[in-house]
Amino acid sequence: MCFLPRREREASIYKSLLQIDLKDYIVSAEPPSPSQGLVQPYVQTSGTMGVTCVSQMPVAEGKSVQQTVEILTRKLELLGAEKQGTFCVDCETYHTAASTMGNQGQAGKLMYVMHNSEYPLSCFALFENGPCLIADANFDVLMVKLKGFFQNAKANKIESRGTRYQYCDFLVKVGTVTMGPSARGISVEVEYCPCVVANDCWNLLMEFMQSFMGNHTPGIPSVFGNKHDSIYSPGDTMAQYMELFNKIRKQQQVPVAGIR
Amino acid sequence: MAEGVLSPGVNLEAFSQAIAAIQALRSSVTRVFDCLKDGMRNKETLEGREKSFVSCFQESLHSVSRDLSELERLSNLVGKPSENHPLHNSGLLSLDPVQDKTPLYSQLLQAYKWSNKLQYHAGLASGLLNQQSLKRSANQMGVSAKRRPKAQPTTLVLPPQYVDDVISRIDRMFPEMSIHLSRPNGTSAMLLVTLGKVLKVIVVMRSLFIDRTIVKGYNEDVHTEDGKVDIWSKSNYQVFQKVTDHATTALLHYQLPQMPDVVVRSFMTWLRSYIKLFQAPCQRCGKFLQDGLPPTWRDFRTLEAFHDTCRQ
């Protein structure tokens, strides 16, 4: 599996992106065999991360998305947070193809395939309310092979890009959510790295978010609710991003949104 | 300024006379040696030469003794100007007229004040430290100058079986705490304590004394690449670095040389209070975070949570 320790991870992001291309080429040259262990079930992953809360920051009244992001990052910098490069989370939507549906009346299920620059060698596949699959990055190639079963809704591709900040043991990622050419909203991801049990540090996390998000601090994420004492995993973060992206897709396009 | 220093015990008139007397004394002494150097020259007869030399020598010696007694008399009048100055002779530096160029005197005063203060504080500190001796084993309590007794203290030669028993009893005492004991290097035990899903602690023991402790995160690796317990590297997270510091303080706090098992038990009881490291707000300010850190301090007696700066 592809979880690297944080330090190695950062150094290897760009290097590994190159390697992925190479691997992709090899995989597409010959049909992927299931015995290679290309896809592993999510429960077997050993990768852990700190407890994370992903939320949406509404665009300030009379301001553009860009300006609101700047206000937010300035607050973080005043707090003492240090800039640490950039991040990107993207999400593609796949429809289950009509031919595979047994019952014509049943609505097609949507599957989301996501990538996170924090885990450059991994690919996440999620169903809404369903299981989360963490695979190697060349899972994308597999999806091309499975064209008959899953069809890519290209227009629905959505992503969040922005800056990564560190403050003590917190990681904050403020990103602009874009869909096609237009900026649709702002995502704020806050991770408290030392803690692995979501419910243990929710109060602490909330207090930290209040310090720079003010009254836009979100409520407890729904993934926390069914975690109890289990260990928080990167898949939980991706599920939160999926929920956020779905929410933003349904929203009307922000009228003042500037094209980035 | 000169007047301020010299008066009232000093007679300036006598002072100048004394200087003149010194000059007179010096010239008369010179004359004695001149006379000795010239010897018995320039006289025709041996007798005449001897006679004149002796009288000349006698005269010069007389004048020396006269000048000397004169100087002694004057020196009594002059008095001792620097006697009542707190810095004694160095106080005379204040008479230096070129204050601005060579601020020796003010620097001297400053240094004197500092050294006085230092001595005072060192005295206080040594008094306090003697009250709370940080030596942890019984045999070292004696005077440090004495040589160490040859026999090892009994508390350091406990059988490994006994240590195992004590540790496993503590392990059973706290269900949320699991203790794994290993002996990678000889008889000294090394404990890997996992506290809930919050943190891991590496405890290095010498018999039943705790020598070193490192706190790391639950998701951090406590082993080196070759699979041994990593007792040197510190945690990547600031919060656990802080807890490591506090745990080291606790090692020095809990000490009872006669009953080392009680010490280990107290330390583990204290350590267990970190199960709520991320859940307990500070008992003083009521907040969770201060400078990005949760309340990392646990009171040794009440086990209440405080921020490092909020504790008394």
Coordinates of C-alpha atoms in Angstrom, one line a residue:
Chain A
M1 CA 0.0 0.0 0.0
C2 CA 1.1 3.5 -0.6
F3 CA 1.2 5.3 2.7
L4 CA 4.5 6.8 3.2
P5 CA 5.6 8.5 6.4
R6 CA 5.0 12.2 6.3
R7 CA 8.6 13.3 5.8
E8 CA 9.2 10.9 3.0
R9 CA 5.9 11.7 1.5
E10 CA 6.6 15.3 1.0
A11 CA 9.9 14.8 -0.6
S12 CA 8.7 12.1 -2.9
I13 CA 5.5 13.8 -4.2
Y14 CA 6.9 15.0 -7.5
K15 CA 9.3 12.1 -7.9
S16 CA 6.5 9.6 -7.4
L17 CA 4.3 11.3 -9.9
L18 CA 6.9 10.6 -12.5
Q19 CA 7.0 7.0 -11.4
I20 CA 3.3 6.6 -11.6
D21 CA 3.3 7.6 -15.3
L22 CA 5.9 4.9 -15.9
K23 CA 3.9 2.3 -14.1
D24 CA 0.7 3.3 -15.8
Y25 CA 2.4 2.7 -19.1
I26 CA 3.5 -0.8 -18.1
V27 CA 0.2 -1.7 -16.8
S28 CA -1.7 -0.6 -19.8
A29 CA 0.6 -2.5 -22.1
E30 CA -0.5 -5.8 -20.5
P31 CA -3.8 -6.6 -19.0
P32 CA -3.8 -6.3 -15.2
S33 CA -4.0 -9.6 -13.5
P34 CA -6.0 -9.8 -10.2
S35 CA -3.3 -11.9 -8.6
Q36 CA -1.0 -8.8 -8.6
G37 CA -3.0 -7.5 -5.6
L38 CA -3.7 -4.3 -7.4
V39 CA -6.7 -3.6 -5.2
Q40 CA -6.6 -4.3 -1.6
P41 CA -9.5 -3.9 0.9
Y42 CA -9.5 -0.8 3.0
V43 CA -9.5 -2.6 6.3
Q44 CA -6.0 -4.0 5.7
T45 CA -4.3 -0.6 5.3
S46 CA -1.8 0.2 8.0
G47 CA -1.7 3.9 7.1
T48 CA -3.0 6.2 9.8
M49 CA -3.2 9.9 10.0
G50 CA -4.3 12.5 12.5
V51 CA -7.9 13.3 13.1
T52 CA -9.2 15.5 10.3
C53 CA -12.2 17.8 9.8
V54 CA -13.1 19.0 6.3
S55 CA -15.6 21.8 6.0
Q56 CA -16.8 24.5 3.7
M57 CA -16.1 28.2 4.4
P58 CA -18.8 30.4 2.9
V59 CA -17.6 33.2 0.7
A60 CA -17.7 36.5 2.6
E61 CA -20.3 38.9 1.5
G62 CA -19.2 41.3 -1.2
K63 CA -15.9 39.4 -1.7
S64 CA -14.7 37.0 -4.3
V65 CA -13.6 33.4 -3.6
Q66 CA -10.0 34.5 -4.0
Q67 CA -10.4 37.4 -1.6
T68 CA -12.0 35.2 1.0
V69 CA -9.2 32.7 0.8
E70 CA -6.7 35.5 1.2
I71 CA -8.5 36.8 4.3
L72 CA -8.5 33.3 5.8
T73 CA -4.8 32.6 5.0
R74 CA -3.8 36.0 6.4
K75 CA -5.6 35.0 9.7
L76 CA -3.7 31.8 9.8
E77 CA -0.4 33.5 9.2
L78 CA -1.1 36.0 12.0
L79 CA -1.8 33.0 14.2
G80 CA 1.8 31.8 13.5
A81 CA 1.1 29.1 10.9
E82 CA 3.8 28.4 8.4
K83 CA 3.3 27.9 4.7
Q84 CA 4.3 24.4 3.5
G85 CA 3.7 24.1 -0.2
T86 CA 0.5 23.3 -1.9
F87 CA -2.0 20.4 -2.0
C88 CA -4.7 19.1 -4.3
V89 CA -7.6 16.8 -3.9
D90 CA -9.6 15.8 -7.0
C91 CA -12.7 13.8 -7.6
E92 CA -14.1 12.1 -10.7
T93 CA -17.7 10.7 -10.9
Y94 CA -18.5 7.4 -12.5
H95 CA -22.0 6.2 -13.4
T96 CA -22.8 2.5 -13.3
A97 CA -23.5 1.7 -17.0
A98 CA -27.1 0.9 -17.9
S99 CA -26.2 -2.4 -19.4
T100 CA -25.1 -3.8 -16.1
M101 CA -28.3 -2.9 -14.3
G102 CA -30.4 -5.9 -13.6
N103 CA -33.5 -3.9 -12.7
Q104 CA -34.3 -1.1 -15.0
G105 CA -36.2 0.9 -12.4
Q106 CA -33.3 1.1 -10.0
A107 CA -31.3 4.3 -10.2
G108 CA -27.7 4.0 -11.2
K109 CA -25.2 4.2 -8.3
L110 CA -22.5 6.8 -8.4
M111 CA -18.9 6.0 -7.7
Y112 CA -16.3 8.6 -6.9
V113 CA -12.6 8.1 -7.8
M114 CA -10.5 10.5 -5.9
H115 CA -6.8 11.5 -5.5
N116 CA -5.1 13.3 -2.7
S117 CA -1.6 14.9 -3.0
E118 CA -0.9 13.8 0.6
Y119 CA -1.0 10.2 -0.6
P120 CA 0.5 10.5 -4.1
L121 CA 0.8 6.7 -4.7
S122 CA -2.9 6.0 -3.8
C123 CA -6.2 6.3 -5.4
F124 CA -9.5 6.3 -3.5
A125 CA -12.8 4.8 -4.8
L126 CA -15.9 5.6 -2.8
F127 CA -19.6 4.9 -3.0
E128 CA -21.9 7.3 -1.3
N129 CA -22.6 5.9 2.2
G130 CA -20.8 2.8 1.0
P131 CA -17.4 1.2 1.2
C132 CA -14.2 3.1 0.6
L133 CA -11.5 1.4 -1.4
I134 CA -7.9 2.4 -1.3
A135 CA -5.9 1.3 -4.3
D136 CA -2.6 2.0 -6.0
A137 CA -2.6 5.0 -8.2
N138 CA -2.8 2.9 -11.4
F139 CA -6.4 2.1 -10.4
D140 CA -7.3 4.8 -12.9
V141 CA -6.1 2.6 -15.7
L142 CA -8.3 -0.2 -14.4
M143 CA -11.3 2.1 -14.6
V144 CA -10.6 2.7 -18.2
K145 CA -10.6 -1.0 -18.8
L146 CA -13.9 -1.2 -16.9
K147 CA -15.6 1.3 -19.3
G148 CA -18.4 -1.1 -19.9
F149 CA -19.4 -1.1 -16.3
F150 CA -18.5 2.4 -15.1
Q151 CA -18.8 5.5 -17.3
N152 CA -16.9 8.7 -16.4
A153 CA -19.0 11.8 -16.1
K154 CA -16.3 14.1 -17.3
A155 CA -18.3 17.3 -16.7
N156 CA -18.6 16.4 -13.0
K157 CA -14.9 16.5 -12.3
I158 CA -14.3 18.7 -9.3
E159 CA -11.1 19.5 -7.4
S160 CA -9.8 21.6 -4.5
R161 CA -6.4 23.2 -4.7
G162 CA -4.6 25.5 -2.3
T163 CA -1.9 26.0 0.3
R164 CA -0.9 23.8 3.1
Y165 CA -0.1 25.4 6.5
Q166 CA 1.4 24.0 9.6
Y167 CA 0.8 25.3 13.1
C168 CA 2.3 23.3 16.0
D169 CA 0.8 19.8 15.5
F170 CA -2.0 21.1 13.3
L171 CA -2.1 20.9 9.5
V172 CA -4.4 23.3 7.7
K173 CA -5.3 23.2 4.1
V174 CA -7.3 26.0 2.6
G175 CA -8.3 25.3 -1.0
T176 CA -10.4 26.7 -3.7
V177 CA -13.0 24.2 -5.0
T178 CA -13.3 24.4 -8.8
M179 CA -15.5 22.6 -11.2
G180 CA -14.6 23.1 -14.8
P181 CA -13.5 26.6 -15.2
S182 CA -15.4 28.2 -12.3
A183 CA -14.5 28.6 -8.6
R184 CA -17.4 27.2 -6.6
G185 CA -16.4 27.5 -3.0
I186 CA -13.7 27.2 -0.3
S187 CA -12.7 24.0 1.5
V188 CA -10.9 24.1 4.8
E189 CA -9.2 20.9 6.1
V190 CA -7.8 20.8 9.6
E191 CA -5.8 17.9 10.8
Y192 CA -4.6 17.3 14.3
C193 CA -1.7 14.9 13.7
P194 CA -0.8 13.4 17.1
C195 CA -4.3 12.1 17.8
V196 CA -5.8 9.0 16.1
V197 CA -9.3 8.7 17.7
A198 CA -11.7 11.1 16.2
N199 CA -14.0 11.6 19.2
D200 CA -11.0 12.2 21.6
C201 CA -10.0 15.5 20.1
W202 CA -13.1 16.9 18.6
N203 CA -13.4 19.6 21.2
L204 CA -9.8 20.6 20.8
L205 CA -10.1 20.6 17.1
M206 CA -13.2 22.8 17.3
E207 CA -11.4 25.3 19.6
F208 CA -8.6 25.6 17.1
M209 CA -11.0 26.1 14.1
Q210 CA -12.9 28.8 16.0
S211 CA -9.6 30.7 16.4
F212 CA -9.5 31.4 12.6
M213 CA -12.9 30.5 11.2
G214 CA -14.9 32.4 13.8
N215 CA -18.7 31.6 13.6
H216 CA -18.2 29.6 10.5
T217 CA -16.8 26.7 12.5
P218 CA -18.5 23.5 11.3
G219 CA -20.3 21.0 13.4
I220 CA -19.0 17.5 14.1
P221 CA -18.5 15.6 10.8
S222 CA -20.8 12.7 10.2
V223 CA -18.0 10.3 9.7
F224 CA -17.0 10.9 13.4
G225 CA -20.3 9.7 14.6
N226 CA -19.9 6.0 13.6
K227 CA -16.2 5.8 14.4
H228 CA -16.6 5.3 18.2
D229 CA -13.1 4.4 19.4
S230 CA -11.7 3.1 16.1
I231 CA -8.7 4.7 14.5
Y232 CA -9.1 7.5 12.0
S233 CA -7.9 6.7 8.5
P234 CA -7.2 8.6 5.3
G235 CA -10.4 7.1 3.8
D236 CA -12.4 9.0 6.4
T237 CA -10.9 12.2 5.1
M238 CA -11.8 11.3 1.5
A239 CA -15.3 10.5 2.5
Q240 CA -15.6 14.0 4.0
Y241 CA -14.2 15.6 0.8
M242 CA -16.8 13.5 -1.2
E243 CA -19.6 14.9 1.0
L244 CA -18.3 18.4 0.6
F245 CA -17.9 18.1 -3.1
N246 CA -21.5 16.7 -3.4
K247 CA -22.8 19.6 -1.4
I248 CA -21.0 22.2 -3.5
R249 CA -22.2 20.5 -6.8
K250 CA -25.8 20.9 -5.6
Q251 CA -25.3 24.6 -4.7
Q252 CA -26.1 27.3 -7.2
Q253 CA -23.0 28.7 -8.8
V254 CA -21.6 31.5 -6.8
P255 CA -22.7 34.7 -8.7
V256 CA -19.5 36.6 -7.9
A257 CA -17.2 33.7 -8.5
G258 CA -14.2 34.8 -10.5
I259 CA -12.5 32.6 -13.0
R260 CA -9.2 31.5 -11.6
Chain B
M1 CA 35.6 65.7 42.9
A2 CA 39.2 65.3 44.2
E3 CA 38.2 67.4 47.2
G4 CA 35.2 65.2 47.9
V5 CA 37.4 62.2 48.1
L6 CA 40.4 63.6 50.0
S7 CA 38.8 65.9 52.6
P8 CA 38.4 66.1 55.5
G9 CA 41.2 63.8 56.7
V10 CA 43.7 65.1 54.2
N11 CA 45.8 68.2 54.4
L12 CA 46.7 69.4 50.9
E13 CA 49.4 71.7 52.2
A14 CA 51.1 68.8 54.0
F15 CA 50.6 66.7 50.9
S16 CA 52.7 69.1 48.7
Q17 CA 55.3 69.4 51.4
A18 CA 55.5 65.6 51.6
I19 CA 56.1 65.4 47.9
A20 CA 58.9 68.0 48.2
A21 CA 60.3 65.9 51.1
I22 CA 60.3 62.8 48.9
Q23 CA 62.2 64.7 46.2
A24 CA 64.7 65.8 48.8
L25 CA 65.1 62.3 50.2
R26 CA 65.7 61.0 46.7
S27 CA 68.3 63.6 45.9
S28 CA 70.1 63.0 49.2
V29 CA 70.1 59.2 48.6
T30 CA 71.5 59.9 45.1
R31 CA 74.2 62.0 46.7
V32 CA 75.2 59.1 49.0
F33 CA 75.7 56.8 46.0
D34 CA 77.5 59.4 44.0
C35 CA 79.9 59.8 46.9
L36 CA 80.4 56.1 47.1
K37 CA 80.9 55.9 43.3
D38 CA 83.4 58.7 43.2
G39 CA 85.4 57.1 46.0
M40 CA 88.7 58.6 47.2
R41 CA 89.8 60.6 44.3
N42 CA 91.3 64.0 43.8
K43 CA 93.3 64.2 47.0
E44 CA 97.0 64.2 47.3
T45 CA 97.7 62.3 50.4
L46 CA 96.1 59.1 51.5
E47 CA 95.1 60.5 54.9
G48 CA 93.5 63.5 53.3
R49 CA 91.6 61.4 50.9
E50 CA 90.3 59.1 53.6
K51 CA 89.3 61.9 55.9
S52 CA 87.4 63.8 53.3
F53 CA 85.6 60.7 52.0
V54 CA 84.4 59.7 55.4
S55 CA 83.2 63.1 56.3
C56 CA 81.5 63.5 53.0
F57 CA 79.8 60.1 53.4
Q58 CA 78.8 60.8 56.9
E59 CA 77.2 64.1 55.9
S60 CA 75.2 62.5 53.1
L61 CA 74.0 59.8 55.4
H62 CA 72.9 62.4 57.9
S63 CA 71.0 64.3 55.3
V64 CA 69.3 61.1 54.2
S65 CA 68.2 60.3 57.8
R66 CA 67.1 63.9 58.2
D67 CA 65.0 63.9 55.1
L68 CA 63.5 60.5 56.0
S69 CA 62.4 61.7 59.4
E70 CA 61.0 64.8 57.8
L71 CA 59.0 62.7 55.4
E72 CA 57.7 60.5 58.3
R73 CA 56.5 63.5 60.1
L74 CA 54.7 64.9 57.1
S75 CA 53.2 61.5 56.2
N76 CA 51.4 61.5 59.6
L77 CA 49.9 64.9 58.7
V78 CA 48.8 63.7 55.2
G79 CA 46.6 60.9 56.6
K80 CA 45.2 58.0 54.7
P81 CA 42.9 59.2 52.0
S82 CA 41.5 55.9 50.7
E83 CA 40.9 54.1 53.9
N84 CA 37.2 54.8 54.2
H85 CA 36.4 54.1 50.5
P86 CA 34.4 50.9 50.0
L87 CA 36.5 49.9 47.0
H88 CA 39.8 50.7 48.8
N89 CA 42.5 51.7 46.4
S90 CA 40.5 51.0 43.3
G91 CA 38.2 53.8 44.4
L92 CA 41.0 56.1 43.4
L93 CA 40.1 55.3 39.8
S94 CA 37.2 57.7 40.2
L95 CA 39.8 60.5 40.3
D96 CA 40.7 59.8 36.7
P97 CA 39.8 62.9 34.8
V98 CA 39.3 61.2 31.4
Q99 CA 36.1 59.5 32.5
D100 CA 34.6 59.5 29.0
K101 CA 37.4 57.8 27.3
T102 CA 38.1 55.1 29.9
P103 CA 35.0 54.3 31.9
L104 CA 36.9 51.9 34.1
Y105 CA 35.4 53.1 37.3
S106 CA 31.7 52.7 36.3
Q107 CA 32.5 49.4 34.8
L108 CA 34.2 48.3 38.0
L109 CA 31.2 49.3 40.1
Q110 CA 28.9 47.4 37.8
A111 CA 31.1 44.3 38.0
Y112 CA 31.3 44.6 41.7
K113 CA 27.5 44.8 42.0
W114 CA 27.1 41.7 39.7
S115 CA 29.5 39.6 41.6
N116 CA 27.8 40.6 44.9
K117 CA 24.4 39.6 43.4
L118 CA 25.8 36.4 42.0
Q119 CA 27.2 35.4 45.3
Y120 CA 23.9 36.1 47.0
H121 CA 21.9 34.1 44.6
A122 CA 24.3 31.2 44.5
G123 CA 24.0 31.1 48.3
L124 CA 20.2 31.0 48.1
A125 CA 20.2 28.3 45.4
S126 CA 22.6 26.0 47.2
G127 CA 20.4 26.3 50.3
L128 CA 17.3 25.3 48.3
L129 CA 19.0 22.5 46.4
N130 CA 20.3 21.0 49.6
Q131 CA 16.7 20.8 50.9
Q132 CA 15.5 18.9 47.9
S133 CA 18.2 16.5 47.0
L134 CA 17.7 15.0 43.6
K135 CA 19.8 11.9 44.3
R136 CA 17.7 8.9 43.8
S137 CA 19.5 6.1 45.4
A138 CA 20.0 5.6 49.2
N139 CA 23.7 5.0 49.2
Q140 CA 24.5 8.3 47.5
M141 CA 22.9 10.4 50.2
G142 CA 26.2 10.8 52.1
V143 CA 28.8 13.4 51.7
S144 CA 29.8 13.6 48.1
A145 CA 33.5 13.8 48.9
K146 CA 33.4 10.4 50.4
R147 CA 34.3 7.5 48.1
R148 CA 31.5 5.3 46.9
P149 CA 31.2 2.2 49.0
K150 CA 32.4 -0.8 47.1
A151 CA 29.4 -3.0 47.6
Q152 CA 26.5 -2.3 45.2
P153 CA 23.4 -0.9 47.0
T154 CA 20.8 -3.6 47.5
T155 CA 18.2 -1.9 45.5
L156 CA 20.3 -2.2 42.4
V157 CA 20.8 -5.9 42.5
L158 CA 17.2 -7.1 42.7
P159 CA 16.7 -10.4 40.8
P160 CA 15.1 -9.9 37.3
Q161 CA 12.3 -12.2 38.5
Y162 CA 11.3 -9.7 41.1
V163 CA 11.3 -6.8 38.6
D164 CA 9.1 -8.9 36.2
D165 CA 6.6 -9.5 39.1
V166 CA 6.4 -5.9 40.0
I167 CA 5.9 -4.8 36.4
S168 CA 3.3 -7.5 35.7
R169 CA 1.4 -6.5 38.8
I170 CA 1.3 -2.9 37.6
D171 CA 0.2 -4.1 34.2
R172 CA -2.8 -5.9 35.7
M173 CA -3.6 -2.9 37.8
F174 CA -4.5 -0.6 34.8
P175 CA -6.6 -2.2 32.2
E176 CA -6.2 0.6 29.7
M177 CA -2.4 0.4 29.9
S178 CA -0.5 -2.4 28.4
I179 CA 3.2 -2.9 29.4
H180 CA 5.5 -5.0 27.3
L181 CA 8.8 -5.9 29.1
S182 CA 12.0 -6.8 27.2
R183 CA 15.6 -7.1 28.0
P184 CA 17.6 -6.4 24.9
N185 CA 20.8 -5.6 26.7
G186 CA 21.6 -7.9 29.6
T187 CA 19.6 -7.6 32.8
S188 CA 18.2 -4.1 32.4
A189 CA 14.6 -4.1 31.6
M190 CA 13.0 -1.9 28.9
L191 CA 9.3 -1.3 29.0
L192 CA 7.0 -0.3 26.1
V193 CA 3.9 1.1 27.6
T194 CA 0.9 1.7 25.4
L195 CA -1.7 3.9 26.9
G196 CA -5.1 3.4 25.3
K197 CA -5.0 4.8 21.7
V198 CA -3.3 8.0 22.9
L199 CA 0.4 7.5 23.4
K200 CA 3.3 5.1 23.7
V201 CA 6.0 5.4 26.3
I202 CA 9.5 3.8 26.3
V203 CA 10.9 3.4 29.8
V204 CA 14.5 2.4 30.3
M205 CA 15.1 0.8 33.7
R206 CA 18.1 -0.1 35.8
S207 CA 16.8 -2.7 38.2
L208 CA 13.7 -1.0 39.5
F209 CA 14.9 2.5 38.9
I210 CA 13.6 4.4 35.9
D211 CA 16.6 5.8 34.0
R212 CA 15.0 7.4 31.0
T213 CA 11.6 7.8 29.5
I214 CA 10.4 8.9 26.0
V215 CA 6.8 9.6 25.1
K216 CA 5.6 9.2 21.5
G217 CA 2.4 9.3 19.6
Y218 CA 0.2 6.2 19.2
N219 CA 0.7 6.2 15.4
E220 CA 4.5 6.8 15.7
D221 CA 7.0 4.0 15.2
V222 CA 8.9 3.1 18.3
H223 CA 11.2 0.6 16.6
T224 CA 14.3 1.3 14.6
E225 CA 14.8 -0.2 11.2
D226 CA 16.4 -3.3 12.6
G227 CA 13.4 -4.0 14.8
K228 CA 14.9 -2.9 18.2
V229 CA 13.1 -0.5 20.5
D230 CA 14.3 3.0 19.6
I231 CA 15.3 4.6 22.9
W232 CA 17.0 7.7 21.4
S233 CA 14.9 9.5 18.9
K234 CA 12.2 11.9 20.1
S235 CA 8.6 12.3 19.0
N236 CA 7.8 14.2 15.8
Y237 CA 4.9 15.9 17.5
Q238 CA 5.4 18.9 19.8
V239 CA 2.8 17.8 22.2
F240 CA 4.6 14.5 23.0
Q241 CA 8.0 16.2 23.2
K242 CA 6.4 18.3 25.9
V243 CA 4.9 15.3 27.7
T244 CA 8.4 13.7 27.5
D245 CA 9.8 16.7 29.4
H246 CA 7.1 16.4 32.0
A247 CA 7.6 12.7 32.4
T248 CA 11.3 13.3 33.0
T249 CA 10.4 15.8 35.7
A250 CA 8.1 13.2 37.2
L251 CA 11.0 10.7 37.4
L252 CA 12.8 13.1 39.7
H253 CA 9.7 13.9 41.7
Y254 CA 8.7 10.4 42.6
Q255 CA 11.6 9.0 44.6
L256 CA 11.7 6.8 47.6
P257 CA 15.0 5.0 47.6
Q258 CA 14.0 2.3 50.1
M259 CA 10.9 1.3 48.1
P260 CA 11.6 1.4 44.4
D261 CA 8.4 -0.6 43.5
V262 CA 6.3 2.1 45.0
V263 CA 8.1 4.7 42.8
V264 CA 7.4 2.8 39.6
R265 CA 3.7 2.3 40.6
S266 CA 3.3 6.1 41.4
F267 CA 4.9 7.0 38.1
M268 CA 2.6 4.7 36.1
T269 CA -0.4 6.0 38.0
W270 CA 0.6 9.5 37.1
L271 CA 1.3 8.5 33.5
R272 CA -2.1 6.9 33.2
S273 CA -3.8 10.3 33.7
Y274 CA -2.6 11.1 30.1
I275 CA -5.4 8.8 28.8
K276 CA -7.4 12.0 28.5
L277 CA -4.6 14.1 27.0
F278 CA -6.8 15.4 24.2
Q279 CA -10.1 15.4 26.1
A280 CA -9.4 17.2 29.3
P281 CA -9.5 21.0 29.3
C282 CA -7.1 23.0 31.5
Q283 CA -8.3 23.2 35.1
R284 CA -7.2 26.8 35.4
C285 CA -8.1 28.6 32.1
G286 CA -10.8 26.1 31.0
K287 CA -9.5 26.0 27.5
F288 CA -8.1 23.1 25.4
L289 CA -5.4 24.9 23.5
Q290 CA -2.7 27.3 24.5
D291 CA -0.1 28.1 21.8
G292 CA -1.4 25.2 19.8
L293 CA -0.8 22.6 22.6
P294 CA -3.3 20.9 24.8
P295 CA -2.9 20.8 28.6
T296 CA 0.3 18.7 28.8
W297 CA 1.0 19.0 32.5
R298 CA -0.6 16.6 35.1
D299 CA -0.4 17.6 38.8
F300 CA 1.7 15.1 40.7
R301 CA -0.8 14.8 43.6
T302 CA -4.2 15.5 42.1
L303 CA -3.5 14.4 38.5
E304 CA -5.4 17.4 37.2
A305 CA -4.7 18.7 33.7
F306 CA -3.0 22.1 33.3
H307 CA -1.3 23.9 30.5
D308 CA 2.5 24.2 31.1
T309 CA 2.1 27.9 31.8
C310 CA -1.1 27.6 33.8
R311 CA 0.3 25.4 36.6
Q312 CA 1.4 26.9 39.8

